[in-house]
Short mmCIF file of C-alpha atoms in Angstrom, two decimals:
data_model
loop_
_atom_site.label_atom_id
_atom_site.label_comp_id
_atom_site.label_asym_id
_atom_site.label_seq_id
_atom_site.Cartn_x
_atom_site.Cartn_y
_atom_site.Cartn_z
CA UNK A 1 30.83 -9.42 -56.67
CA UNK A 2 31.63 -12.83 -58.50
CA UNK A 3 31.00 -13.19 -62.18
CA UNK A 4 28.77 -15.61 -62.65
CA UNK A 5 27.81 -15.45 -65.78
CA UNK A 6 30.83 -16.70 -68.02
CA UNK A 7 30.78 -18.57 -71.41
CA UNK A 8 31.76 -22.15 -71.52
CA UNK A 9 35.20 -21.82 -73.34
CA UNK A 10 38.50 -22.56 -72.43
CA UNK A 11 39.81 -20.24 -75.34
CA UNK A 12 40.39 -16.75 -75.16
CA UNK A 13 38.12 -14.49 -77.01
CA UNK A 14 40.70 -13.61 -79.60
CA UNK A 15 41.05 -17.44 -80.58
CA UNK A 16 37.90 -17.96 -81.51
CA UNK A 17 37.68 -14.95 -83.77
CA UNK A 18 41.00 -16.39 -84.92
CA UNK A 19 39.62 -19.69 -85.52
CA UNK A 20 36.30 -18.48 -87.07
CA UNK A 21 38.30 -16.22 -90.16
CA UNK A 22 40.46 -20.02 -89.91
CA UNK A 23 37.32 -21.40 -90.88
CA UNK A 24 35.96 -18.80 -93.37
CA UNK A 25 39.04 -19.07 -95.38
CA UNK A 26 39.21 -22.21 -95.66
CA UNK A 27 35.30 -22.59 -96.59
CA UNK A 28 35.87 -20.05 -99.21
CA UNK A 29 38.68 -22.13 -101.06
CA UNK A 30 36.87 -25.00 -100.94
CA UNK A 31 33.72 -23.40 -102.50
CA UNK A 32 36.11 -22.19 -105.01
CA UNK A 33 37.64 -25.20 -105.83
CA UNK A 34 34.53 -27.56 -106.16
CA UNK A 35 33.24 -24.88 -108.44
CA UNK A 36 29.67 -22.96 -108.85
CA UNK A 37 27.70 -26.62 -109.12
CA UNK A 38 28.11 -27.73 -105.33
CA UNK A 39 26.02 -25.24 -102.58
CA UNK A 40 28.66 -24.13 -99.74
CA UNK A 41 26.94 -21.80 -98.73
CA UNK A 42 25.34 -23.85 -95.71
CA UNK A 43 28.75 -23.99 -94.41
CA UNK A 44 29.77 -20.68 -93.69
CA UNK A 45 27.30 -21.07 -90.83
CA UNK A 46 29.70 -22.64 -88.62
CA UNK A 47 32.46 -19.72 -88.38
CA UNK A 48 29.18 -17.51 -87.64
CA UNK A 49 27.52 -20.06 -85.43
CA UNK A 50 31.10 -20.05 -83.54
CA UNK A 51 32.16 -16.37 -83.28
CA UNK A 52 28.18 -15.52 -82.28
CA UNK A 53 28.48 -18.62 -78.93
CA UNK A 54 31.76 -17.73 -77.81
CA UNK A 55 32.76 -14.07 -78.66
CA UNK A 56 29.52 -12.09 -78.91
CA UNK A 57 26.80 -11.36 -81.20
CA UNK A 58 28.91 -8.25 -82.55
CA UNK A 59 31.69 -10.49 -83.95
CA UNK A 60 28.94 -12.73 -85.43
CA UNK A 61 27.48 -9.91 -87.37
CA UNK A 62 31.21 -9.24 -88.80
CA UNK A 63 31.59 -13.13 -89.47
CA UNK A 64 28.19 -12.96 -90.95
CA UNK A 65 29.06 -10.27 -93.34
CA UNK A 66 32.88 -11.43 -94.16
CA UNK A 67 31.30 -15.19 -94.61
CA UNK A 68 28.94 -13.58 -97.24
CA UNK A 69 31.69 -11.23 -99.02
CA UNK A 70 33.79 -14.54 -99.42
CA UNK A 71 31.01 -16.49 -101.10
CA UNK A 72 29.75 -14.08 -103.33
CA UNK A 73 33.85 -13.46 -104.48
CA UNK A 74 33.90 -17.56 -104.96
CA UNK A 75 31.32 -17.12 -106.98
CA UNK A 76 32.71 -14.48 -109.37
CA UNK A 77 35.78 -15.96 -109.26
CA UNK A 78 34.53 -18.72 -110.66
CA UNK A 79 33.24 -17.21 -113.58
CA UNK A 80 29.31 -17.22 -112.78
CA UNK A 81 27.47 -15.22 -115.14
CA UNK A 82 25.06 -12.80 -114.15
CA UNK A 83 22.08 -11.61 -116.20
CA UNK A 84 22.31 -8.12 -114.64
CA UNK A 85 24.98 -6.27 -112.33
CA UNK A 86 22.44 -6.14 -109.42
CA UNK A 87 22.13 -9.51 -109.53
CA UNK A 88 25.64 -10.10 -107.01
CA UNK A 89 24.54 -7.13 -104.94
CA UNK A 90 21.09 -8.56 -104.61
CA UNK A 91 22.78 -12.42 -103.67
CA UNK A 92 25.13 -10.39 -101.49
CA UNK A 93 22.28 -9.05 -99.40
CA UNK A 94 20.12 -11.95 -99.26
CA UNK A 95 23.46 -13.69 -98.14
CA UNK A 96 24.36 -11.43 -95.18
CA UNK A 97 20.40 -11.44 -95.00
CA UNK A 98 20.45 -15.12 -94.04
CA UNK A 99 23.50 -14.98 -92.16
CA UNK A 100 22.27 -12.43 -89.99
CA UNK A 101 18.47 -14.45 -89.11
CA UNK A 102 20.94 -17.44 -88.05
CA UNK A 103 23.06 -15.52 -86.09
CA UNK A 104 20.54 -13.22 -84.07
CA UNK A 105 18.45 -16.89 -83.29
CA UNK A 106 21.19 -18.31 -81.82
CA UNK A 107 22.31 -15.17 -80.31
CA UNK A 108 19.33 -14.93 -78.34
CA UNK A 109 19.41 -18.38 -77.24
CA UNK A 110 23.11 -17.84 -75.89
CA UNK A 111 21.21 -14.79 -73.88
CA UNK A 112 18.57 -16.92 -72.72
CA UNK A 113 21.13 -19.62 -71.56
CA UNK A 114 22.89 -17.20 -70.09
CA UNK A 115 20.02 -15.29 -67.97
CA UNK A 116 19.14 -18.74 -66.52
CA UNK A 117 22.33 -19.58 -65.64
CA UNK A 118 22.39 -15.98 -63.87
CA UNK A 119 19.15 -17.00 -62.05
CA UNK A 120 20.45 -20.20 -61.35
CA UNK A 121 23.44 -19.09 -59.36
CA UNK A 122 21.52 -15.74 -57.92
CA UNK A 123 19.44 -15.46 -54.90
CA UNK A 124 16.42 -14.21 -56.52
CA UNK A 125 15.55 -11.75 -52.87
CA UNK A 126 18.62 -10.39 -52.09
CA UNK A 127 20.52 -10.32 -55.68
CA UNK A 128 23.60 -11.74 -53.94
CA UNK A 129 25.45 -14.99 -54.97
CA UNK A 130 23.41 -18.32 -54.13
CA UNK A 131 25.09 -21.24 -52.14
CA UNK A 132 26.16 -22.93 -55.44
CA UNK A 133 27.55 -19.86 -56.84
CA UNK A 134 29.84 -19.67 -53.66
CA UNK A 135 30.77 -22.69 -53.68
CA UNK A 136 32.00 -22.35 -57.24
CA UNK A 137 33.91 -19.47 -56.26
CA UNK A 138 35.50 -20.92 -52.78
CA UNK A 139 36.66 -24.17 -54.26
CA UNK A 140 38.12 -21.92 -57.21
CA UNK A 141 40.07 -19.69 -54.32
CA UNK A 142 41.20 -22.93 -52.65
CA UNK A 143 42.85 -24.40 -55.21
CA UNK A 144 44.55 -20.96 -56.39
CA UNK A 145 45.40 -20.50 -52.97
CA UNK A 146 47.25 -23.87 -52.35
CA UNK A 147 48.63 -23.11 -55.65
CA UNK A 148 50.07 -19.84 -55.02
CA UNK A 149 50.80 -19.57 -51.51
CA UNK A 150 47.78 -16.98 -51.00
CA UNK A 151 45.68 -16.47 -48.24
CA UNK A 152 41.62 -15.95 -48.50
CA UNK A 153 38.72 -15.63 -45.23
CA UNK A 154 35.76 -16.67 -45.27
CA UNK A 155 32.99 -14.78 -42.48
CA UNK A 156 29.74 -15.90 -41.52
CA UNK A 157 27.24 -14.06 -40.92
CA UNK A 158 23.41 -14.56 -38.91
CA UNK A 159 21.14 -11.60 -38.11
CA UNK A 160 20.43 -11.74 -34.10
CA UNK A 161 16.68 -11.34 -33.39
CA UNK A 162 16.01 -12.16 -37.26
CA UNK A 163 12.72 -13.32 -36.26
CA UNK A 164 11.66 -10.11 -34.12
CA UNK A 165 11.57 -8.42 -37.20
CA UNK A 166 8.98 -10.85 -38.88
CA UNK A 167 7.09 -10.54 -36.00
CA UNK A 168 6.82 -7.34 -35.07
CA UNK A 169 6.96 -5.54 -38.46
CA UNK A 170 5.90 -7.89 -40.90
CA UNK A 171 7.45 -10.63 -43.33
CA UNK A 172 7.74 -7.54 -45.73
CA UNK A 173 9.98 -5.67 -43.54
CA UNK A 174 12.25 -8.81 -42.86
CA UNK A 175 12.63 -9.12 -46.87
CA UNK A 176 13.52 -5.55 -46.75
CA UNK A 177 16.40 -5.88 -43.73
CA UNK A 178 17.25 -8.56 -45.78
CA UNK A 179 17.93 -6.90 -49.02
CA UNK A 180 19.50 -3.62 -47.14
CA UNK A 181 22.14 -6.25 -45.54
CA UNK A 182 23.14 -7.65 -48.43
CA UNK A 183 23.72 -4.47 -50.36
CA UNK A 184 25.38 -3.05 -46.90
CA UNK A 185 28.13 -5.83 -47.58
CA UNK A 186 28.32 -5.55 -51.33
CA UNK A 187 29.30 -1.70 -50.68
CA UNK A 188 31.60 -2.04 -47.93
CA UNK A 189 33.62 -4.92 -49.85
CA UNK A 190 35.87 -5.15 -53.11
CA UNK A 191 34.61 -6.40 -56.40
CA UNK A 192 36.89 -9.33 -55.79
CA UNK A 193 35.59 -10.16 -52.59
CA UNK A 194 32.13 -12.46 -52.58
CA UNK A 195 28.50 -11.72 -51.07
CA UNK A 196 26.27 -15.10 -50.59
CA UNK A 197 23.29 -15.92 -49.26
CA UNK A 198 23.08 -19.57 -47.57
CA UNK A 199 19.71 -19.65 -47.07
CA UNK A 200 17.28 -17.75 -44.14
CA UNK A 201 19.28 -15.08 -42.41
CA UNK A 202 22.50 -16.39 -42.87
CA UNK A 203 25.34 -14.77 -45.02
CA UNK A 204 29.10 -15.58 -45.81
CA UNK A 205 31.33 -13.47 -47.63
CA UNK A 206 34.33 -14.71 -49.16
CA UNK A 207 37.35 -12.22 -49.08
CA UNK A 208 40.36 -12.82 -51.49
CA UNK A 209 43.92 -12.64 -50.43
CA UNK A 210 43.19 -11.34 -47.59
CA UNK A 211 45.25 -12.02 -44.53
CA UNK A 212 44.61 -12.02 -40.73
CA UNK A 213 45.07 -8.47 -40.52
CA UNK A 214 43.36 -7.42 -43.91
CA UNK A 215 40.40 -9.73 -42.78
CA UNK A 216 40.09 -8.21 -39.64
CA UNK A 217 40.04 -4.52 -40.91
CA UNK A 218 37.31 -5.44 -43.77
CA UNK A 219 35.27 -7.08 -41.14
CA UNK A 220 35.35 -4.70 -38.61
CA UNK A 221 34.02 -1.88 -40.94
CA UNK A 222 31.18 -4.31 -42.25
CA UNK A 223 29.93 -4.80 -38.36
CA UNK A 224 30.25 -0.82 -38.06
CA UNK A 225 28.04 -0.02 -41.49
CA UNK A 226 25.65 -3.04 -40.53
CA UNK A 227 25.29 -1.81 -36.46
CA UNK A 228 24.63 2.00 -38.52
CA UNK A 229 21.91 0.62 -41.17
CA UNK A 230 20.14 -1.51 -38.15
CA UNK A 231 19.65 1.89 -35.99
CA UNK A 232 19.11 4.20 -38.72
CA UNK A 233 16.32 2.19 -39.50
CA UNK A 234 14.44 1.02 -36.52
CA UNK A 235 15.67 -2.62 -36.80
CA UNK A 236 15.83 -4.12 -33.33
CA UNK A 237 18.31 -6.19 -34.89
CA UNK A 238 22.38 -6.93 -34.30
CA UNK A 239 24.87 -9.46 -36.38
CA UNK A 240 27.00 -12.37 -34.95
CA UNK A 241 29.86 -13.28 -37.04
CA UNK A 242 32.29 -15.79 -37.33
CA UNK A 243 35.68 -15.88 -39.67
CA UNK A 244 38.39 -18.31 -40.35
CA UNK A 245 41.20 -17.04 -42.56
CA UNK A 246 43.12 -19.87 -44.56
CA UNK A 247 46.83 -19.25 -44.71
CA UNK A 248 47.29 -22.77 -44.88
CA UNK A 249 45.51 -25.13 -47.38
CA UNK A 250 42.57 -26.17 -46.29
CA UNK A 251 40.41 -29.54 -46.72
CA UNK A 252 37.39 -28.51 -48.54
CA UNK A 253 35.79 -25.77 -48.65
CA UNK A 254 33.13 -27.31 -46.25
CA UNK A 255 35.71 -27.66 -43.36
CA UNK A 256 35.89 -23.90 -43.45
CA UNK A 257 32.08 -23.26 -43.77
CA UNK A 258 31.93 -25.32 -40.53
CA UNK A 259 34.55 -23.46 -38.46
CA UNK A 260 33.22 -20.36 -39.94
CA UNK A 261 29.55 -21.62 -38.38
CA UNK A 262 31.13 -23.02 -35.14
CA UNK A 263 32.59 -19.82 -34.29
CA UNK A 264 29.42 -17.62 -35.16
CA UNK A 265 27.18 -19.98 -33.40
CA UNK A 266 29.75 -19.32 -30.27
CA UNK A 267 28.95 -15.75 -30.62
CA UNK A 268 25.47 -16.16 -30.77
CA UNK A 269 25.47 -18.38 -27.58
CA UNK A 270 27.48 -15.64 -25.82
CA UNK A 271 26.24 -12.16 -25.64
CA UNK A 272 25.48 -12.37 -29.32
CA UNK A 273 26.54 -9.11 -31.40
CA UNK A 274 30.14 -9.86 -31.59
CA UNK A 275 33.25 -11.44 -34.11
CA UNK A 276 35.30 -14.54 -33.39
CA UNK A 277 38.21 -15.23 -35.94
CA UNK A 278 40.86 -17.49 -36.38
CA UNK A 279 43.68 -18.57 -38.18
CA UNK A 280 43.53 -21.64 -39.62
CA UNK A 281 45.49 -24.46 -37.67
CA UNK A 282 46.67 -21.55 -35.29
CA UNK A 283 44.85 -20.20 -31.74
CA UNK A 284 43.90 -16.74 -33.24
CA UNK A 285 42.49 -14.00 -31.21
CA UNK A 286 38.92 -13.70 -29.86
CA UNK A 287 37.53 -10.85 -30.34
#
């Protein structure tokens, strides 16, 4: 299944945790350096505020903690006087105290960004990719595969006699068909590969570097698991597919969404129940 929940950095993990100790060192010698009489203390929030967005609330705990180590040394080394020797240990807790608050707030709104992003790009009845999340993914696949010479497929998918079910069993039971197809392709693909659901009773799956042949294969032992799930469980239901693999660069990822369609649709007018697939720009076989 595709990722989609990734944080919005450019930057490896490890160079932001690089940046944010950057940043704590050099808050720390400025603190020093303008003495005990200016407050820096506000400003050690950044290296936290940066290692909590982009690396992980963990890392912000340990940026939290370092940030407050560094300020109470600044202010020894600057020759504050304490009335007692709790005193530092005291500051030193409220510090990592205060540090810790601002980190786990804006921990949990990265979490809450996050989840709705999740939602955003999930089909909330299935739990497979949405339309936009595939799209993300397929234009991402296009341009590595121009790049690199690679091939990827794309299938389509539509559930013959969809409707049957709704009728006959209830709009419950279609949910659940549903639901059982999209986990039946999630378990029959690799973690690579991409599950979507356009919409209705229509699926694609997107299948990385995967040639002609290796298309073929993968498809045929989806149809076999999906023809298996629909008799072991009553469904008076059967699957018309249609697949273009892209060994060429393609147009857009739209072009191949279409010939996907085109072919499934000529399956579907046919005896239904079957798999056309092509080669992109070539006569491929019918199957």
């Amino acid at each position: 299944m595709i990722d989609i929940v990734t944080r919005p950095s450019r930057l490896s993990l490890p160079v932001w945790g690089g940046i944010a100790l950057c940043m704590i060192a050099l808050i720390s010698v400025a603190d020093y350096l303008t003495g005990s009489a200016l407050a820096f203390s506000i400003f050690y929030l950044v290296p936290i505020s940066l290692a909590t967005w982009f690396v992980g609330k963990r890392a912000g705990i340990i940026a939290a903690a370092l940030c407050a180590v560094a300020w109470l040394a600044t202010l020894v080394a600057n020759g504050h006087a304490y009335s007692n020797t709790l005193v530092p240990i005291w500051n030193l807790i409220v510090g990592v105290g205060l540090f810790v608050c601002a980190l786990v707030i804006l921990s949990t709104l990265r979490d809450a960004l996050d989840h709705e992003r999740e939602l955003a790009r999930t089909d909330t009845l299935t739990g497979a990719a949405n339309s936009r999340a595939f799209a993300e993914r397929a234009r991402f696949e296009l341009k590595r595969a121009a790049r690199y010479n690679r091939p990827f497929s794309l299938a389509y998918i539509d559930v013959d006699n969809f409707k049957v079910v709704n009728d006959r069993f209830g709009h419950g039971a279609g949910d659940e068909l549903l639901r059982t197809v999209a986990k039946t392709l999630n378990a029959n693909l690799r973690p690579t590969d991409t599950v979507a659901r356009l919409g209705g009773d229509e699926f694609v799956i997107l299948f990385v570097e995967a040639g002609y042949r290796e298309a073929q294969a993968a498809i045929r032992r989806v149809q076999k698991s999906l023809a298996e799930i629909a008799r072991e469980s009553g469904w008076p239901v059967t699957f018309s597919i249609g697949m273009v693999t892209c060994e060429d660069p393609a147009e857009s990822v739209e072009v191949l969404l279409k010939m996907a369609d085109t072919l499934m649709y000529g399956v579907k007018r046919g005896s239904k129940n079957g798999l056309r697939h092509e080669l992109l720009d070539k006569t491929a076989q019918v199957a």
